[in-house]
XYZ file of C-alpha atoms in Angstrom:
738
model
C 31.033 6.583 -3.999
C 33.343 7.323 -0.953
C 33.456 7.846 3.142
C 35.023 10.775 4.833
C 37.766 10.690 7.521
C 35.667 10.705 10.055
C 33.674 7.716 9.084
C 37.017 6.186 7.929
C 38.954 6.479 11.481
C 36.113 6.523 14.195
C 34.124 3.461 13.174
C 35.799 1.318 10.484
C 38.916 1.279 11.891
C 37.766 1.742 15.007
C 39.716 -1.312 17.107
C 38.892 -0.349 20.703
C 34.965 -0.437 20.580
C 32.220 -1.302 18.484
C 30.192 1.956 19.617
C 30.535 5.682 19.534
C 29.043 9.179 18.849
C 28.787 10.737 15.055
C 29.669 14.131 14.128
C 29.452 16.557 16.751
C 27.799 19.575 14.605
C 25.581 19.527 11.695
C 27.917 21.805 10.113
C 30.504 18.627 10.295
C 28.066 16.172 8.747
C 26.659 18.616 6.124
C 30.990 18.993 4.953
C 31.323 15.897 4.683
C 28.280 14.741 2.999
C 29.288 17.385 0.113
C 32.182 15.528 0.020
C 30.359 12.670 -1.160
C 30.330 10.135 2.186
C 28.242 7.367 1.663
C 27.086 7.560 5.479
C 27.071 11.492 5.734
C 24.483 11.562 3.054
C 21.941 9.559 4.238
C 22.136 10.660 7.426
C 21.590 14.516 6.342
C 18.943 13.767 4.371
C 16.825 12.373 8.152
C 18.131 15.679 9.946
C 14.819 17.772 11.084
C 15.241 21.283 10.533
C 15.201 21.895 14.171
C 18.471 20.384 14.279
C 20.092 22.286 11.894
C 19.501 25.598 13.549
C 22.563 27.616 14.588
C 20.765 27.776 18.809
C 20.424 23.953 18.996
C 23.863 22.817 17.980
C 24.497 21.775 21.974
C 22.102 18.451 20.889
C 24.603 17.514 19.017
C 25.870 14.660 18.450
C 22.751 13.063 17.691
C 23.609 9.733 16.241
C 25.337 7.193 18.022
C 26.676 4.313 15.508
C 27.008 0.357 16.466
C 28.930 -2.117 14.265
C 28.337 -5.769 13.957
C 29.204 -9.089 12.356
C 25.562 -10.823 10.735
C 26.353 -14.627 10.279
C 25.301 -16.045 7.012
C 22.039 -17.686 7.053
C 20.404 -19.808 4.306
C 20.192 -17.071 1.230
C 21.938 -14.375 3.222
C 25.339 -13.406 2.500
C 27.530 -12.955 5.167
C 27.582 -9.118 6.269
C 28.845 -6.091 8.583
C 26.037 -3.798 9.331
C 26.438 -0.313 10.444
C 23.382 0.697 12.908
C 22.822 4.649 13.466
C 20.224 5.184 16.109
C 19.412 8.382 17.540
C 20.427 9.838 20.509
C 17.505 10.816 22.897
C 17.393 14.319 24.753
C 15.613 16.565 26.349
C 15.090 19.907 24.265
C 13.926 23.070 23.665
C 12.380 21.869 20.854
C 8.811 20.157 20.381
C 9.625 16.870 18.599
C 8.846 12.977 20.111
C 12.137 11.287 21.258
C 12.409 9.203 18.315
C 12.554 12.057 16.152
C 15.079 10.586 13.920
C 14.970 7.174 12.044
C 17.351 4.252 12.589
C 19.764 4.420 9.777
C 21.915 1.214 8.406
C 24.813 0.810 6.316
C 25.745 -2.515 5.002
C 28.995 -4.157 4.056
C 29.008 -7.306 1.985
C 32.089 -9.692 0.704
C 32.788 -8.144 -2.634
C 33.076 -12.039 -4.217
C 29.542 -12.403 -2.709
C 27.839 -9.714 -4.465
C 29.846 -10.468 -7.952
C 29.390 -9.928 -10.790
C 29.984 -6.368 -10.031
C 30.645 -3.674 -12.581
C 33.798 -1.696 -12.066
C 34.063 2.004 -12.748
C 35.802 1.469 -15.509
C 32.407 -0.948 -17.078
C 29.859 1.195 -16.033
C 28.420 4.046 -18.831
C 28.320 7.514 -17.836
C 24.954 7.614 -19.464
C 21.570 5.582 -18.532
C 20.957 5.526 -21.731
C 20.734 2.023 -22.930
C 21.122 2.762 -26.665
C 25.116 2.968 -25.726
C 27.396 1.592 -22.953
C 26.939 -1.143 -20.177
C 23.194 0.232 -19.589
C 21.970 -1.241 -22.285
C 23.841 -4.600 -21.938
C 22.637 -4.875 -18.701
C 19.581 -5.037 -19.793
C 19.562 -7.537 -22.074
C 21.025 -9.319 -19.797
C 18.117 -8.913 -16.985
C 15.585 -10.090 -20.017
C 17.887 -13.022 -21.233
C 18.255 -14.247 -17.526
C 14.294 -13.258 -17.194
C 13.066 -15.428 -20.488
C 15.544 -18.166 -19.936
C 15.051 -19.233 -16.382
C 12.177 -17.198 -14.392
C 10.004 -20.342 -14.633
C 7.494 -18.227 -12.358
C 7.830 -14.868 -15.005
C 7.680 -17.753 -18.116
C 4.039 -18.762 -16.841
C 2.492 -15.724 -17.752
C 2.236 -15.390 -21.040
C 2.346 -11.332 -21.732
C 6.183 -12.147 -20.348
C 7.081 -14.174 -23.202
C 8.053 -12.506 -26.569
C 4.895 -13.618 -28.688
C 1.512 -12.913 -29.109
C -0.254 -11.366 -26.035
C -3.480 -12.720 -24.528
C -4.806 -9.579 -24.536
C -3.892 -6.399 -26.711
C -5.344 -2.656 -25.914
C -7.696 -0.663 -27.759
C -4.699 1.498 -29.713
C -1.221 1.162 -29.144
C 1.858 4.091 -31.205
C 3.857 1.609 -33.103
C 7.166 2.275 -33.129
C 8.716 0.917 -36.240
C 8.817 3.768 -38.240
C 12.640 5.094 -39.319
C 13.913 7.439 -36.186
C 12.342 11.027 -35.933
C 10.012 10.227 -38.357
C 6.202 10.253 -36.949
C 5.070 7.687 -35.204
C 1.447 5.830 -35.623
C -1.817 5.448 -33.219
C -3.191 2.484 -34.154
C -6.301 0.662 -33.436
C -6.556 -3.299 -32.403
C -9.312 -3.545 -34.844
C -7.881 -2.223 -37.776
C -4.689 -4.472 -37.406
C -3.665 -7.761 -37.022
C -1.569 -7.308 -33.848
C 0.663 -10.225 -33.249
C 3.645 -8.804 -31.051
C 3.836 -7.658 -27.373
C 3.712 -3.992 -26.122
C 5.524 -1.993 -23.813
C 3.891 0.138 -21.151
C 4.770 3.900 -19.691
C 4.381 4.671 -16.029
C 5.229 8.458 -16.215
C 3.740 11.747 -14.122
C 1.886 14.182 -16.199
C 2.914 17.579 -14.768
C 0.652 20.618 -15.195
C 1.806 21.766 -18.518
C -0.279 20.664 -21.594
C 1.431 18.459 -23.721
C 0.758 16.326 -26.715
C -2.269 14.381 -26.299
C -4.634 12.377 -28.298
C -7.879 14.301 -29.161
C -11.359 13.913 -31.134
C -9.636 16.531 -33.183
C -6.365 15.191 -33.704
C -7.544 11.357 -33.978
C -7.170 11.359 -37.854
C -3.724 13.205 -38.678
C -2.420 10.524 -35.769
C -3.997 7.660 -36.394
C -3.023 8.047 -40.909
C -0.213 10.096 -41.054
C 1.341 9.765 -36.979
C 2.286 12.146 -34.764
C 5.100 13.985 -35.479
C 8.673 13.600 -33.577
C 9.549 16.835 -32.369
C 5.690 17.080 -31.351
C 6.753 14.154 -28.272
C 7.863 15.341 -25.194
C 11.334 14.015 -23.570
C 9.522 11.034 -21.868
C 8.101 9.833 -24.867
C 10.485 9.905 -27.155
C 12.990 8.262 -25.028
C 10.231 5.439 -24.081
C 10.039 4.987 -27.779
C 13.936 4.915 -28.386
C 14.066 1.891 -24.709
C 10.889 -0.148 -26.824
C 12.625 0.204 -30.274
C 15.742 -1.344 -28.779
C 14.111 -3.730 -26.798
C 12.969 -5.002 -30.446
C 9.263 -4.082 -29.628
C 7.195 -2.886 -32.042
C 4.713 -1.105 -30.346
C 3.722 1.065 -26.339
C 0.957 2.041 -24.721
C 1.358 5.656 -23.594
C -2.299 6.691 -21.738
C -2.217 10.142 -23.202
C -1.539 8.829 -26.812
C -3.802 5.910 -26.681
C -6.778 7.344 -24.762
C -8.913 9.748 -26.494
C -9.028 12.505 -24.195
C -10.906 15.620 -23.232
C -14.818 15.705 -22.352
C -15.781 13.680 -26.243
C -12.915 11.099 -25.288
C -13.318 7.324 -24.222
C -11.276 8.043 -20.742
C -14.674 6.383 -19.299
C -14.442 3.029 -21.196
C -10.826 2.790 -20.825
C -10.219 3.320 -17.201
C -11.375 0.297 -16.658
C -8.961 -1.500 -18.527
C -5.981 -0.282 -16.919
C -5.333 -3.056 -14.795
C -5.604 -5.374 -18.698
C -3.291 -2.931 -20.036
C 0.083 -3.216 -17.796
C -0.732 -7.166 -16.328
C -0.269 -8.036 -20.048
C 2.375 -5.752 -21.432
C 5.593 -7.567 -21.753
C 7.831 -4.526 -19.504
C 6.659 -1.267 -18.188
C 9.311 1.576 -18.979
C 8.784 4.224 -15.177
C 10.165 7.103 -15.902
C 10.630 7.696 -11.760
C 12.762 10.497 -11.666
C 10.746 13.323 -13.409
C 8.051 14.952 -11.971
C 6.841 16.321 -15.493
C 6.877 15.292 -18.704
C 10.114 16.801 -20.001
C 12.572 15.221 -17.606
C 13.326 12.107 -19.819
C 14.682 8.716 -18.723
C 18.448 9.145 -18.798
C 20.710 10.865 -16.797
C 24.465 11.915 -16.801
C 26.157 10.345 -13.538
C 29.794 9.378 -12.532
C 30.729 6.106 -12.440
C 32.750 6.114 -9.193
C 29.681 8.296 -7.186
C 27.159 5.909 -7.779
C 28.938 2.286 -7.309
C 29.059 0.870 -3.844
C 31.575 2.116 -1.747
C 34.548 -0.419 -1.815
C 36.764 -1.365 1.346
C 39.617 -3.405 2.700
C 41.523 -3.262 5.573
C 44.941 -1.946 5.955
C 46.235 -4.446 8.223
C 44.281 -7.846 8.259
C 40.663 -7.010 10.774
C 39.579 -9.396 12.921
C 36.280 -8.314 11.302
C 37.125 -7.726 7.805
C 40.478 -9.594 7.577
C 42.032 -9.452 4.231
C 39.150 -9.245 1.657
C 37.296 -6.020 0.286
C 33.974 -5.432 1.189
C 31.278 -3.453 -0.562
C 29.081 -1.104 1.323
C 25.424 0.335 0.474
C 22.951 1.718 1.864
C 20.020 -0.093 3.815
C 17.376 1.690 2.545
C 19.210 1.860 -1.160
C 15.625 0.682 -2.746
C 13.515 3.047 -1.166
C 15.446 5.985 -1.318
C 16.445 5.402 -4.759
C 13.100 4.429 -5.723
C 9.891 4.005 -3.781
C 11.100 7.573 -2.468
C 11.075 8.843 -6.065
C 8.302 11.785 -7.477
C 6.504 8.606 -9.761
C 5.937 6.424 -6.784
C 4.438 8.812 -5.012
C 1.366 8.979 -7.830
C -1.859 7.036 -6.881
C -2.003 5.665 -9.883
C 1.344 4.678 -10.255
C 0.665 1.985 -7.840
C -1.445 -0.472 -9.863
C 0.861 0.304 -12.379
C 3.932 -1.104 -10.615
C 1.801 -3.972 -8.599
C 0.666 -5.215 -12.337
C 3.255 -5.283 -14.506
C 5.162 -8.629 -14.650
C 8.246 -6.629 -15.274
C 9.556 -2.710 -14.782
C 12.358 -0.959 -15.926
C 12.645 1.961 -13.218
C 14.878 4.375 -15.052
C 15.874 6.588 -12.032
C 18.465 9.356 -10.721
C 21.514 7.226 -10.286
C 20.797 4.223 -12.310
C 18.629 1.976 -13.921
C 16.333 -0.430 -11.920
C 14.835 -3.949 -12.579
C 11.982 -5.591 -11.192
C 9.968 -8.962 -11.556
C 8.049 -11.427 -9.725
C 11.648 -13.253 -9.497
C 14.591 -10.253 -8.969
C 14.990 -7.164 -7.947
C 18.349 -5.618 -8.714
C 19.867 -2.505 -10.437
C 23.137 -1.932 -12.210
C 25.171 -1.605 -9.229
C 23.953 -4.787 -8.060
C 23.041 -6.558 -10.624
C 22.692 -10.111 -9.595
C 19.747 -8.850 -7.366
C 19.635 -7.204 -3.966
C 21.407 -9.039 -1.109
C 18.416 -10.422 1.657
C 19.204 -7.425 4.168
C 18.299 -5.068 1.452
C 15.359 -6.879 -0.461
C 12.797 -6.353 2.991
C 10.597 -3.332 1.100
C 11.364 -5.032 -2.393
C 10.706 -8.802 -1.795
C 6.938 -8.823 -0.825
C 5.654 -6.497 -3.828
C 8.062 -8.964 -5.946
C 5.435 -11.761 -4.175
C 2.846 -10.192 -4.725
C 3.420 -9.176 -8.513
C 3.924 -13.011 -9.174
C 0.946 -13.923 -7.244
C -1.394 -11.079 -9.115
C 0.551 -12.518 -12.556
C -0.558 -15.975 -12.470
C -4.012 -15.526 -10.847
C -5.225 -13.024 -13.644
C -3.958 -16.747 -15.728
C -6.640 -17.853 -14.207
C -4.550 -21.025 -13.719
C -3.624 -20.423 -9.471
C -5.209 -19.107 -7.280
C -4.352 -15.363 -5.514
C -2.847 -16.819 -2.327
C -0.575 -19.896 -2.025
C -0.316 -22.533 0.989
C 2.524 -20.688 2.433
C 1.305 -17.242 1.583
C 0.049 -13.842 3.974
C -3.788 -13.841 3.763
C -5.471 -11.451 1.098
C -6.805 -9.343 4.195
C -2.857 -8.743 5.115
C -2.278 -7.926 1.096
C -5.499 -5.633 1.307
C -4.867 -3.516 4.507
C -1.010 -3.225 3.298
C -2.191 -2.454 -0.364
C -4.269 0.231 0.755
C -2.128 1.559 3.381
C 0.662 1.706 0.645
C -2.136 3.405 -1.884
C -3.202 6.049 0.031
C 0.363 7.160 1.219
C 0.399 8.128 -2.877
C -0.545 11.415 -3.977
C -3.052 11.525 -6.751
C -3.853 15.045 -9.353
C -8.000 14.653 -9.142
C -9.470 12.976 -5.439
C -12.460 11.208 -8.214
C -9.748 9.685 -9.204
C -9.341 7.506 -6.274
C -11.367 4.266 -6.433
C -10.480 3.547 -10.655
C -7.038 3.846 -9.811
C -7.390 0.920 -7.520
C -9.376 -1.312 -9.071
C -6.578 -2.876 -10.842
C -5.541 -4.537 -7.458
C -9.234 -4.485 -6.447
C -10.419 -6.317 -8.991
C -8.558 -10.053 -8.904
C -8.591 -9.732 -5.562
C -12.285 -9.990 -5.713
C -12.241 -12.862 -8.130
C -9.724 -14.361 -5.351
C -12.267 -13.597 -2.221
C -15.396 -14.807 -3.784
C -17.074 -11.622 -2.487
C -18.901 -8.777 -3.774
C -17.133 -4.781 -3.764
C -17.923 -2.168 -3.866
C -16.042 1.538 -3.625
C -13.014 0.339 -1.961
C -14.786 -1.999 0.487
C -15.923 -6.195 0.977
C -18.744 -7.175 1.700
C -17.883 -10.025 3.600
C -17.744 -8.703 6.941
C -18.549 -5.536 5.630
C -19.428 -4.252 9.151
C -16.108 -4.419 10.274
C -14.666 -2.652 7.135
C -16.594 -0.215 7.674
C -14.996 1.051 10.895
C -11.197 1.941 7.829
C -9.463 4.427 10.315
C -7.624 7.806 9.233
C -3.975 7.169 10.548
C -3.241 11.005 11.397
C -6.297 13.340 11.875
C -5.189 16.770 9.815
C -7.685 17.899 7.339
C -10.305 20.280 8.380
C -12.909 19.181 6.125
C -13.655 16.270 4.184
C -12.764 16.095 0.174
C -16.283 15.480 -1.024
C -17.279 19.305 1.360
C -14.630 21.045 -0.555
C -14.903 23.480 -3.386
C -11.715 22.793 -5.359
C -12.865 20.606 -8.079
C -8.829 18.163 -7.991
C -10.430 17.513 -4.503
C -13.612 16.962 -3.949
C -15.159 13.841 -5.056
C -18.971 12.016 -5.743
C -17.766 9.114 -2.850
C -20.334 7.836 -0.060
C -18.954 8.612 3.363
C -18.223 5.340 4.403
C -15.727 4.023 2.026
C -12.163 5.830 3.026
C -11.919 6.750 -0.782
C -13.956 9.679 0.481
C -10.793 10.321 2.475
C -7.065 11.363 1.850
C -4.148 10.735 3.792
C -3.329 7.621 4.858
C -5.730 4.444 5.717
C -5.900 1.326 8.418
C -8.118 -1.436 7.408
C -8.984 -3.299 10.773
C -8.299 -6.801 11.100
C -11.303 -9.282 11.866
C -12.635 -9.178 15.358
C -12.744 -13.229 15.311
C -14.469 -15.771 13.817
C -16.882 -16.207 15.775
C -18.028 -12.925 16.201
C -20.701 -12.119 19.877
C -22.665 -9.713 17.250
C -23.119 -8.048 14.367
C -25.054 -5.100 12.681
C -27.710 -6.511 10.332
C -29.697 -4.907 7.852
C -33.438 -3.657 7.787
C -34.790 -6.740 7.497
C -32.580 -9.004 9.584
C -30.066 -10.116 7.347
C -26.123 -8.942 7.294
C -24.645 -5.839 5.379
C -24.555 -6.134 1.771
C -24.124 -3.803 -1.245
C -27.052 -2.705 -3.610
C -24.687 -3.648 -6.685
C -26.040 -3.793 -10.382
C -25.560 -7.477 -11.570
C -25.977 -8.996 -8.536
C -29.661 -9.789 -7.778
C -30.735 -11.193 -4.142
C -34.175 -13.010 -3.485
C -34.057 -14.672 -0.310
C -36.779 -13.986 1.816
C -35.790 -11.686 5.203
C -34.942 -13.475 8.186
C -34.444 -12.916 11.825
C -31.368 -11.345 13.733
C -28.776 -14.201 13.503
C -28.523 -16.132 16.414
C -25.463 -16.673 18.975
C -24.745 -19.440 21.190
C -25.632 -18.640 24.307
C -23.237 -17.706 27.194
C -23.433 -20.664 29.734
C -24.832 -19.229 32.987
C -24.402 -20.504 36.665
C -27.073 -23.319 36.787
C -27.169 -24.758 33.063
C -25.791 -28.498 33.075
C -25.661 -29.188 29.480
C -22.935 -31.400 28.479
C -20.086 -30.089 26.249
C -21.568 -32.338 23.344
C -24.987 -30.926 24.185
C -23.551 -27.527 23.640
C -21.718 -28.809 20.260
C -24.796 -29.923 19.232
C -26.686 -26.506 19.814
C -23.823 -24.750 17.885
C -23.841 -27.329 15.052
C -27.898 -26.437 14.259
C -27.410 -22.658 14.825
C -25.055 -22.595 12.495
C -27.134 -24.808 9.689
C -29.734 -22.354 10.496
C -27.603 -18.854 9.580
C -26.117 -20.199 6.208
C -28.388 -18.517 4.498
C -28.645 -15.399 6.004
C -26.736 -13.185 3.496
C -29.865 -14.313 0.732
C -29.173 -16.467 -2.375
C -27.669 -14.753 -5.153
C -28.836 -15.252 -8.803
C -27.849 -14.407 -12.497
C -29.231 -10.899 -12.904
C -30.898 -9.451 -16.172
C -28.808 -7.106 -16.020
C -25.475 -7.434 -18.042
C -22.574 -6.400 -16.439
C -18.493 -6.738 -17.853
C -16.493 -8.244 -14.650
C -13.796 -6.329 -15.558
C -15.145 -3.141 -15.041
C -15.514 -1.324 -11.253
C -18.781 -1.843 -9.790
C -21.773 0.114 -10.230
C -24.494 0.625 -7.804
C -28.195 1.174 -7.936
C -28.308 2.413 -4.418
C -25.161 3.336 -2.475
C -26.595 3.664 0.891
C -26.310 0.766 3.502
C -29.346 0.225 5.095
C -28.245 -0.811 8.825
C -30.623 -2.030 12.425
C -28.702 -1.282 15.536
C -28.397 1.562 18.417
C -27.197 4.925 17.629
C -25.722 6.587 21.280
C -24.744 10.719 21.472
C -21.320 10.968 23.052
C -19.279 13.422 23.811
C -14.863 13.961 22.428
C -12.336 14.845 24.746
C -9.004 14.715 24.421
C -7.397 11.646 25.634
C -5.241 12.606 28.822
C -1.599 11.476 26.203
C -2.598 14.344 24.096
C -2.955 12.121 21.013
C -6.381 10.644 20.241
C -9.863 11.444 21.363
C -12.114 9.596 24.118
C -15.739 9.188 23.162
C -17.641 9.087 26.650
C -20.990 7.825 26.940
C -23.411 7.627 30.282
C -25.015 4.350 29.367
C -21.280 3.102 28.911
C -19.526 4.888 32.045
C -17.256 1.589 32.712
C -16.082 1.352 29.110
C -13.182 2.716 27.220
C -13.974 4.370 23.751
C -11.000 5.723 21.922
C -12.411 7.508 19.267
C -10.990 8.429 15.679
C -12.392 10.852 13.890
C -12.092 11.223 9.959
C -12.110 14.873 10.514
C -10.119 17.673 13.234
C -12.945 17.941 15.596
C -14.185 21.957 15.488
C -13.917 23.216 19.106
C -17.136 24.429 19.699
C -19.118 22.801 17.269
C -21.551 20.453 18.667
C -21.648 18.331 15.727
C -17.861 17.514 16.030
C -17.972 17.249 19.716
C -21.197 15.524 20.731
C -21.201 13.293 17.433
C -23.889 9.974 17.228
C -22.027 6.829 17.027
C -23.292 2.854 16.676
C -21.557 -0.260 17.420
C -21.127 -2.454 14.433
C -19.328 -5.742 15.237
C -18.161 -7.155 18.707
C -17.126 -10.174 21.003
C -16.703 -11.605 24.186
C -12.931 -11.520 26.113
C -12.254 -12.798 29.579
C -10.492 -10.404 31.076
C -10.393 -7.192 33.316
C -8.546 -4.142 33.188
C -8.766 -0.982 34.624
C -6.880 0.862 31.216
C -6.914 -1.549 27.877
C -3.559 0.469 26.714
C -1.551 -0.866 30.012
C 0.914 -3.785 29.174
C -1.044 -6.026 31.706
C -4.126 -6.323 29.231
C -4.868 -9.346 28.338
C -8.006 -10.599 26.415
C -8.631 -14.171 25.382
C -11.781 -14.558 22.859
C -13.811 -16.939 24.652
C -15.785 -19.847 22.993
C -19.086 -21.061 24.625
C -18.304 -24.702 23.532
C -14.877 -24.710 25.936
C -16.850 -23.144 29.123
C -16.293 -26.025 31.638
C -19.014 -26.098 34.596
C -16.046 -25.784 36.609
C -15.064 -22.173 35.135
C -18.784 -21.309 34.714
C -18.912 -18.441 37.773
C -15.587 -17.282 37.580
C -16.160 -16.683 33.692
C -19.485 -14.991 32.820
C -18.223 -12.296 36.153
C -14.986 -11.753 34.037
C -16.481 -11.859 30.602
C -16.989 -8.421 29.006
C -17.429 -7.198 25.327
C -15.120 -5.056 22.820
C -15.381 -4.491 19.308
C -15.227 -1.413 16.855
C -18.105 0.745 15.454
C -18.083 4.378 13.905
C -19.184 8.291 14.003
C -21.607 9.439 12.885
C -23.546 12.879 12.076
C -27.175 13.647 11.118
C -28.218 14.572 7.659
C -32.113 14.621 8.302
C -34.357 11.991 9.406
C -32.902 8.666 9.651
C -30.230 9.664 7.206
C -26.301 9.239 8.391
C -22.882 10.174 7.281
C -19.876 8.693 8.788
C -17.742 10.879 10.995
C -14.827 8.517 11.755
C -14.338 5.518 13.486
C -14.786 4.109 17.377
C -12.960 0.979 19.439
C -14.978 -0.046 22.563
C -13.398 -2.424 25.698
C -14.833 -3.083 28.634
C -17.918 -3.308 28.324
C -20.589 -5.640 30.268
C -22.947 -7.914 28.780
C -26.058 -6.241 30.557
C -25.154 -2.689 29.447
C -24.704 -3.920 26.166
C -27.524 -6.384 25.887
C -29.479 -3.236 27.050
C -28.315 -1.286 24.227
C -29.335 -3.928 21.606
C -33.257 -3.442 22.832
C -32.621 -0.365 21.038
C -32.075 -1.153 17.606
C -33.103 1.518 15.328
C -33.497 1.672 11.944
C -31.831 4.081 9.148
C -29.075 4.624 6.295
C -25.703 5.758 6.045
C -24.220 7.093 3.019
């Protein structure tokens, strides 16, 4: 890689200023990018179409750069960062002020990144069977096998007998060019690890295991010339690694209406989690792209810089420059990792070899690296890879049954699940009906760790809050399950986020001591009606809550603590007890329902949606909550003139007490303090009660007949006074959410 004259002169060799403006026109930026400038190439991809037009060239320059030194901190190497930020202007085109993303480029002393390949050492192809690519792969495996303690705590990572064997594998021990046979584990004593493959299928038909080809593929083998480029090259890499078997979905699962996809799909998490390594064909959008890429080493290696004379910032050392978003642009933004199915494959596989456009990248639970940075990503570049790497390791250890999924210093499982859902729902699926099964591998491990039941994307614990997920950007006109397109529609209840397409945001828990939670028709906590989970506890009245201490109450703090404990004991059995069900179930399989409707007992109101004054989002207005602020988050765009959309039903599902007041909770002055009744002293009683309000979450709904409702969105309410809230509670009714 190299830099253009502009970037060299005005940034690296500038001695009078540590900031300035970048190219004066798009044409100038484009010319430098075409010449191979690392910086200009990185910025060009971020330019929106409006700024490329001739009539908008007066808006340039659009980026301002700054350069500064970053001190060495802990494991982080000494570095220099060059940051490019958008220059906001008043424009004639309608775009947000921060229309262009901030871009960063990092420079590190060459000695801190060693070992580094030279232009002469880096091969001109990513084919590992010849040149440096294969040598580097072997080094990564050797280091992982010999020094990565966490990686080797997982049996699948060791080249010995694996703990789990898929139903079928492909035996690759035949001679080059000869057929490769599909083998059944029941017919063969498999004592060797196996490789898995992640790839994009594409739209064209390619070789698959079918009932009609089963006999040939298992007895004679798949003819070599029938294999796609992806499959043939993946088999070559498997042989290079010295592994006997590879698992490829389309050849190891019988496809078609008479196949065994329904049985095998639920085992996918076991298949990838127990593999020796996963090969990811990240840069091919279909079966023909292949793993190997030709390249020019000088265009792939980091840009090398040494100041012409000793510099206060760079001294006389050699520095290497790399883009701060290297991992994102070269890996996470590739065709493969935009696919929903691959999310769990990436998170569950113990090791991954990513075959990308420019180089091969490595991932395990201990190291993320690439051919040009073989010792690992420097800390400033590791922001995206590190969390994935951490949770990959935790998922591996928890699946072994020896370690909990969450360690003492980990983020919570709630945080992990929220992040996983957001990333997963940003990916695409060919078939909407796969929305849940493609996430089951992750959900299964989280379920086992949390000790709560899982159903269609939600957790039974805190279910009333789980139901209030939000669509990040309301862009759809209709719900996918109402679509006429077979690839889009799905039989998933409206209360599940999987019933929608687009990025989903899971809500945080309100507090550990909610003031209010809706109940089911028997006054118990909301629960799923799952096969294999039997509840027999008698119906209990709606759970009691600690009273708000009001003026005139003289109970001591000790008495309030005692009352709180008594209420806690009374409510311990609220959820009901579970026994071993007579229905036999496979806990590795996705949970099944007796009935997917959720019985709820709560007040149902009807309000009017109006556009927020800011032009973004909606407000829900309701006559009995005139002083409240209710933000609405519709799942689909409300149709103008449609009373069902513009005047939706709503239900408040969970709430907490807060102390404070604001005319507009969106202002920076809004302060929320969760009220704990135990901590309210007699001196504070009067003022506290006057200032207590209720806030929480709920959902929008539409009636589908009788007491049947479907979810149409979410709401967040604030500034509800206690009396109004209690009056609504008295109007609770029973209904079913589908």
